[in-house]
Amino acid sequence: MFSKIIQGLTKVADVFSVLMMILLAVTLFIGVLTRYVFSFSIPELEVVRNFCLIWMVFIGSALAVKEKLHLDIDIFSDYLSERLNSWRIRIVYLLTFFGIGILIFIGVAAFESGLNRMELVPIRFLSEQPSLVYYYSSFLVGSVLMLLFHLLNIRDLLGRNEVGKK
């Protein structure tokens, strides 16, 4: 049951990232076309581009953590014994865990800040400017997904070490 939820979250994150990339490409194309061909600029496209970019960064970072593509310095791993290499991996996982914890802490603060700040670019079809929570929530959502995927990786690492000891 839990693995199906994780697979579903991963699928949603993958699809969302692809949609954001497509939307970013389309808005960039429309922006260039309207600006240089029709000499007309659409300011709302900047809002959409920023939205796509920031959400792609944080959801993509979470997917990178899931696939273990995050930062790992392995310059010495070829020269270390298996035992020392195992400790090196544990230290990297622990440091990554603390880094993600800091991101979550900052993500909560950013989310609260986004509730009180308003969009600066005028959006013509809205009666009042929206809060920036739709930007800043990406920080928190991406960080929480990073934590979830990292905890799963730690569980897999510890499970693998327990199997190796038996």
PDB file of C-alpha atoms in Angstrom:
ATOM      1  CA  MET A   1       0.000   0.000   0.000  1.00  0.00           C
ATOM      2  CA  PHE A   2       2.745   2.448   1.008  1.00  0.00           C
ATOM      3  CA  SER A   3       4.813   1.624  -2.081  1.00  0.00           C
ATOM      4  CA  LYS A   4       1.785   2.341  -4.292  1.00  0.00           C
ATOM      5  CA  ILE A   5       1.439   5.770  -2.656  1.00  0.00           C
ATOM      6  CA  ILE A   6       5.129   6.465  -3.288  1.00  0.00           C
ATOM      7  CA  GLN A   7       4.790   5.303  -6.901  1.00  0.00           C
ATOM      8  CA  GLY A   8       1.756   7.553  -7.303  1.00  0.00           C
ATOM      9  CA  LEU A   9       3.587  10.548  -5.835  1.00  0.00           C
ATOM     10  CA  THR A  10       6.532   9.891  -8.127  1.00  0.00           C
ATOM     11  CA  LYS A  11       4.272   9.626 -11.160  1.00  0.00           C
ATOM     12  CA  VAL A  12       2.472  12.860 -10.255  1.00  0.00           C
ATOM     13  CA  ALA A  13       5.813  14.645  -9.742  1.00  0.00           C
ATOM     14  CA  ASP A  14       7.114  13.322 -13.079  1.00  0.00           C
ATOM     15  CA  VAL A  15       3.999  14.391 -14.985  1.00  0.00           C
ATOM     16  CA  PHE A  16       3.897  17.762 -13.221  1.00  0.00           C
ATOM     17  CA  SER A  17       7.551  18.417 -14.093  1.00  0.00           C
ATOM     18  CA  VAL A  18       6.963  17.554 -17.736  1.00  0.00           C
ATOM     19  CA  LEU A  19       3.882  19.777 -17.868  1.00  0.00           C
ATOM     20  CA  MET A  20       5.826  22.650 -16.315  1.00  0.00           C
ATOM     21  CA  MET A  21       8.599  22.186 -18.869  1.00  0.00           C
ATOM     22  CA  ILE A  22       6.117  22.201 -21.753  1.00  0.00           C
ATOM     23  CA  LEU A  23       4.296  25.242 -20.365  1.00  0.00           C
ATOM     24  CA  LEU A  24       7.622  27.041 -19.890  1.00  0.00           C
ATOM     25  CA  ALA A  25       8.647  26.323 -23.483  1.00  0.00           C
ATOM     26  CA  VAL A  26       5.273  27.469 -24.842  1.00  0.00           C
ATOM     27  CA  THR A  27       5.274  30.703 -22.838  1.00  0.00           C
ATOM     28  CA  LEU A  28       8.845  31.465 -23.866  1.00  0.00           C
ATOM     29  CA  PHE A  29       7.940  30.908 -27.516  1.00  0.00           C
ATOM     30  CA  ILE A  30       4.814  33.065 -27.257  1.00  0.00           C
ATOM     31  CA  GLY A  31       6.765  35.767 -25.442  1.00  0.00           C
ATOM     32  CA  VAL A  32       9.452  35.925 -28.125  1.00  0.00           C
ATOM     33  CA  LEU A  33       6.867  35.789 -30.902  1.00  0.00           C
ATOM     34  CA  THR A  34       4.718  38.583 -29.502  1.00  0.00           C
ATOM     35  CA  ARG A  35       7.654  40.780 -28.554  1.00  0.00           C
ATOM     36  CA  TYR A  36       9.732  40.544 -31.701  1.00  0.00           C
ATOM     37  CA  VAL A  37       7.149  39.815 -34.395  1.00  0.00           C
ATOM     38  CA  PHE A  38       4.137  41.790 -33.170  1.00  0.00           C
ATOM     39  CA  SER A  39       6.007  44.370 -30.998  1.00  0.00           C
ATOM     40  CA  PHE A  40       3.668  43.607 -28.131  1.00  0.00           C
ATOM     41  CA  SER A  41       4.553  42.199 -24.715  1.00  0.00           C
ATOM     42  CA  ILE A  42       2.327  40.117 -22.457  1.00  0.00           C
ATOM     43  CA  PRO A  43       3.428  40.735 -18.829  1.00  0.00           C
ATOM     44  CA  GLU A  44       1.398  37.810 -17.480  1.00  0.00           C
ATOM     45  CA  LEU A  45       3.737  35.412 -19.301  1.00  0.00           C
ATOM     46  CA  GLU A  46       6.515  36.385 -16.897  1.00  0.00           C
ATOM     47  CA  VAL A  47       4.398  35.185 -13.980  1.00  0.00           C
ATOM     48  CA  VAL A  48       3.737  31.856 -15.703  1.00  0.00           C
ATOM     49  CA  ARG A  49       7.422  31.411 -16.584  1.00  0.00           C
ATOM     50  CA  ASN A  50       8.538  32.100 -13.012  1.00  0.00           C
ATOM     51  CA  PHE A  51       5.911  29.699 -11.686  1.00  0.00           C
ATOM     52  CA  CYS A  52       7.022  26.929 -14.044  1.00  0.00           C
ATOM     53  CA  LEU A  53      10.688  27.437 -13.349  1.00  0.00           C
ATOM     54  CA  ILE A  54      10.528  27.431  -9.568  1.00  0.00           C
ATOM     55  CA  TRP A  55       8.219  24.428  -9.402  1.00  0.00           C
ATOM     56  CA  MET A  56      10.432  22.500 -11.864  1.00  0.00           C
ATOM     57  CA  VAL A  57      13.486  23.185  -9.697  1.00  0.00           C
ATOM     58  CA  PHE A  58      11.987  21.948  -6.444  1.00  0.00           C
ATOM     59  CA  ILE A  59       9.999  19.005  -7.799  1.00  0.00           C
ATOM     60  CA  GLY A  60      12.984  18.039  -9.949  1.00  0.00           C
ATOM     61  CA  SER A  61      15.227  18.221  -6.873  1.00  0.00           C
ATOM     62  CA  ALA A  62      12.895  15.871  -5.038  1.00  0.00           C
ATOM     63  CA  LEU A  63      12.984  13.441  -7.956  1.00  0.00           C
ATOM     64  CA  ALA A  64      16.788  13.673  -7.987  1.00  0.00           C
ATOM     65  CA  VAL A  65      16.868  12.750  -4.301  1.00  0.00           C
ATOM     66  CA  LYS A  66      14.578   9.793  -5.007  1.00  0.00           C
ATOM     67  CA  GLU A  67      16.909   8.534  -7.737  1.00  0.00           C
ATOM     68  CA  LYS A  68      19.969   9.198  -5.522  1.00  0.00           C
ATOM     69  CA  LEU A  69      21.308  11.815  -7.931  1.00  0.00           C
ATOM     70  CA  HIS A  70      21.940  14.355  -5.180  1.00  0.00           C
ATOM     71  CA  LEU A  71      25.381  15.583  -4.193  1.00  0.00           C
ATOM     72  CA  ASP A  72      27.759  12.772  -3.289  1.00  0.00           C
ATOM     73  CA  ILE A  73      31.500  13.264  -3.221  1.00  0.00           C
ATOM     74  CA  ASP A  74      33.057   9.934  -4.047  1.00  0.00           C
ATOM     75  CA  ILE A  75      36.601  10.942  -4.931  1.00  0.00           C
ATOM     76  CA  PHE A  76      38.022   8.715  -2.181  1.00  0.00           C
ATOM     77  CA  SER A  77      35.558   5.829  -2.434  1.00  0.00           C
ATOM     78  CA  ASP A  78      37.859   3.813  -4.717  1.00  0.00           C
ATOM     79  CA  TYR A  79      40.647   4.044  -2.120  1.00  0.00           C
ATOM     80  CA  LEU A  80      38.561   3.277   0.969  1.00  0.00           C
ATOM     81  CA  SER A  81      37.871  -0.111   2.430  1.00  0.00           C
ATOM     82  CA  GLU A  82      34.314  -1.415   2.248  1.00  0.00           C
ATOM     83  CA  ARG A  83      33.766  -0.577   5.905  1.00  0.00           C
ATOM     84  CA  LEU A  84      35.039   3.015   5.572  1.00  0.00           C
ATOM     85  CA  ASN A  85      33.069   3.476   2.369  1.00  0.00           C
ATOM     86  CA  SER A  86      29.946   2.340   4.201  1.00  0.00           C
ATOM     87  CA  TRP A  87      30.607   5.002   6.854  1.00  0.00           C
ATOM     88  CA  ARG A  88      31.220   7.608   4.154  1.00  0.00           C
ATOM     89  CA  ILE A  89      27.828   6.818   2.627  1.00  0.00           C
ATOM     90  CA  ARG A  90      26.152   7.069   6.042  1.00  0.00           C
ATOM     91  CA  ILE A  91      27.756  10.463   6.679  1.00  0.00           C
ATOM     92  CA  VAL A  92      26.601  11.729   3.263  1.00  0.00           C
ATOM     93  CA  TYR A  93      23.050  10.533   3.974  1.00  0.00           C
ATOM     94  CA  LEU A  94      23.112  12.168   7.420  1.00  0.00           C
ATOM     95  CA  LEU A  95      24.386  15.495   6.052  1.00  0.00           C
ATOM     96  CA  THR A  96      21.794  15.388   3.272  1.00  0.00           C
ATOM     97  CA  PHE A  97      19.108  14.703   5.885  1.00  0.00           C
ATOM     98  CA  PHE A  98      20.150  17.802   7.853  1.00  0.00           C
ATOM     99  CA  GLY A  99      20.270  19.878   4.668  1.00  0.00           C
ATOM    100  CA  ILE A 100      16.734  18.829   3.778  1.00  0.00           C
ATOM    101  CA  GLY A 101      15.648  19.670   7.334  1.00  0.00           C
ATOM    102  CA  ILE A 102      16.996  23.182   6.855  1.00  0.00           C
ATOM    103  CA  LEU A 103      15.141  23.438   3.526  1.00  0.00           C
ATOM    104  CA  ILE A 104      11.881  22.447   5.218  1.00  0.00           C
ATOM    105  CA  PHE A 105      12.419  25.015   7.970  1.00  0.00           C
ATOM    106  CA  ILE A 106      13.052  27.726   5.371  1.00  0.00           C
ATOM    107  CA  GLY A 107      10.147  26.402   3.249  1.00  0.00           C
ATOM    108  CA  VAL A 108       7.704  26.935   6.116  1.00  0.00           C
ATOM    109  CA  ALA A 109       8.981  30.491   6.589  1.00  0.00           C
ATOM    110  CA  ALA A 110       8.756  31.129   2.830  1.00  0.00           C
ATOM    111  CA  PHE A 111       5.205  29.770   2.733  1.00  0.00           C
ATOM    112  CA  GLU A 112       4.145  32.086   5.561  1.00  0.00           C
ATOM    113  CA  SER A 113       5.888  35.001   3.846  1.00  0.00           C
ATOM    114  CA  GLY A 114       4.137  34.186   0.562  1.00  0.00           C
ATOM    115  CA  LEU A 115       0.754  34.511   2.243  1.00  0.00           C
ATOM    116  CA  ASN A 116       1.490  38.151   3.064  1.00  0.00           C
ATOM    117  CA  ARG A 117       3.177  39.251  -0.175  1.00  0.00           C
ATOM    118  CA  MET A 118       1.369  40.134  -3.368  1.00  0.00           C
ATOM    119  CA  GLU A 119       2.342  39.599  -6.997  1.00  0.00           C
ATOM    120  CA  LEU A 120       4.066  42.677  -8.429  1.00  0.00           C
ATOM    121  CA  VAL A 121       3.252  42.046 -12.083  1.00  0.00           C
ATOM    122  CA  PRO A 122      -0.263  43.268 -12.861  1.00  0.00           C
ATOM    123  CA  ILE A 123      -2.518  40.449 -14.015  1.00  0.00           C
ATOM    124  CA  ARG A 124      -5.253  41.980 -16.143  1.00  0.00           C
ATOM    125  CA  PHE A 125      -7.896  39.289 -15.790  1.00  0.00           C
ATOM    126  CA  LEU A 126      -7.826  39.277 -11.948  1.00  0.00           C
ATOM    127  CA  SER A 127      -9.626  41.908  -9.894  1.00  0.00           C
ATOM    128  CA  GLU A 128      -6.845  41.947  -7.272  1.00  0.00           C
ATOM    129  CA  GLN A 129      -3.279  40.735  -7.200  1.00  0.00           C
ATOM    130  CA  PRO A 130      -2.794  37.181  -5.864  1.00  0.00           C
ATOM    131  CA  SER A 131      -0.497  36.378  -2.962  1.00  0.00           C
ATOM    132  CA  LEU A 132       2.867  34.863  -3.779  1.00  0.00           C
ATOM    133  CA  VAL A 133       2.015  31.650  -1.964  1.00  0.00           C
ATOM    134  CA  TYR A 134       1.795  29.840  -5.304  1.00  0.00           C
ATOM    135  CA  TYR A 135       5.528  30.539  -5.791  1.00  0.00           C
ATOM    136  CA  TYR A 136       6.692  30.035  -2.241  1.00  0.00           C
ATOM    137  CA  SER A 137       4.744  26.842  -1.622  1.00  0.00           C
ATOM    138  CA  SER A 138       6.998  25.111  -4.163  1.00  0.00           C
ATOM    139  CA  PHE A 139       9.864  25.409  -1.695  1.00  0.00           C
ATOM    140  CA  LEU A 140       7.911  23.629   1.045  1.00  0.00           C
ATOM    141  CA  VAL A 141       6.302  20.980  -1.183  1.00  0.00           C
ATOM    142  CA  GLY A 142       9.600  20.137  -2.883  1.00  0.00           C
ATOM    143  CA  SER A 143      11.435  19.963   0.452  1.00  0.00           C
ATOM    144  CA  VAL A 144       8.829  17.664   2.000  1.00  0.00           C
ATOM    145  CA  LEU A 145       9.028  15.369  -1.032  1.00  0.00           C
ATOM    146  CA  MET A 146      12.832  15.421  -0.753  1.00  0.00           C
ATOM    147  CA  LEU A 147      12.547  14.377   2.903  1.00  0.00           C
ATOM    148  CA  LEU A 148      10.125  11.566   2.098  1.00  0.00           C
ATOM    149  CA  PHE A 149      12.276  10.204  -0.717  1.00  0.00           C
ATOM    150  CA  HIS A 150      15.464  10.572   1.338  1.00  0.00           C
ATOM    151  CA  LEU A 151      13.943   8.660   4.266  1.00  0.00           C
ATOM    152  CA  LEU A 152      13.015   5.884   1.850  1.00  0.00           C
ATOM    153  CA  ASN A 153      16.595   5.844   0.565  1.00  0.00           C
ATOM    154  CA  ILE A 154      17.894   5.647   4.156  1.00  0.00           C
ATOM    155  CA  ARG A 155      15.519   2.758   4.835  1.00  0.00           C
ATOM    156  CA  ASP A 156      16.803   0.978   1.736  1.00  0.00           C
ATOM    157  CA  LEU A 157      20.411   1.650   2.766  1.00  0.00           C
ATOM    158  CA  LEU A 158      19.891   0.311   6.275  1.00  0.00           C
ATOM    159  CA  GLY A 159      17.957  -2.679   4.952  1.00  0.00           C
ATOM    160  CA  ARG A 160      20.774  -3.472   2.545  1.00  0.00           C
ATOM    161  CA  ASN A 161      23.337  -3.254   5.371  1.00  0.00           C
ATOM    162  CA  GLU A 162      21.259  -5.578   7.556  1.00  0.00           C
ATOM    163  CA  VAL A 163      21.046  -8.117   4.703  1.00  0.00           C
ATOM    164  CA  GLY A 164      24.821  -7.840   4.212  1.00  0.00           C
ATOM    165  CA  LYS A 165      25.449  -8.596   7.904  1.00  0.00           C
ATOM    166  CA  LYS A 166      23.384 -11.814   7.941  1.00  0.00           C
TER     167      LYS A 166
END
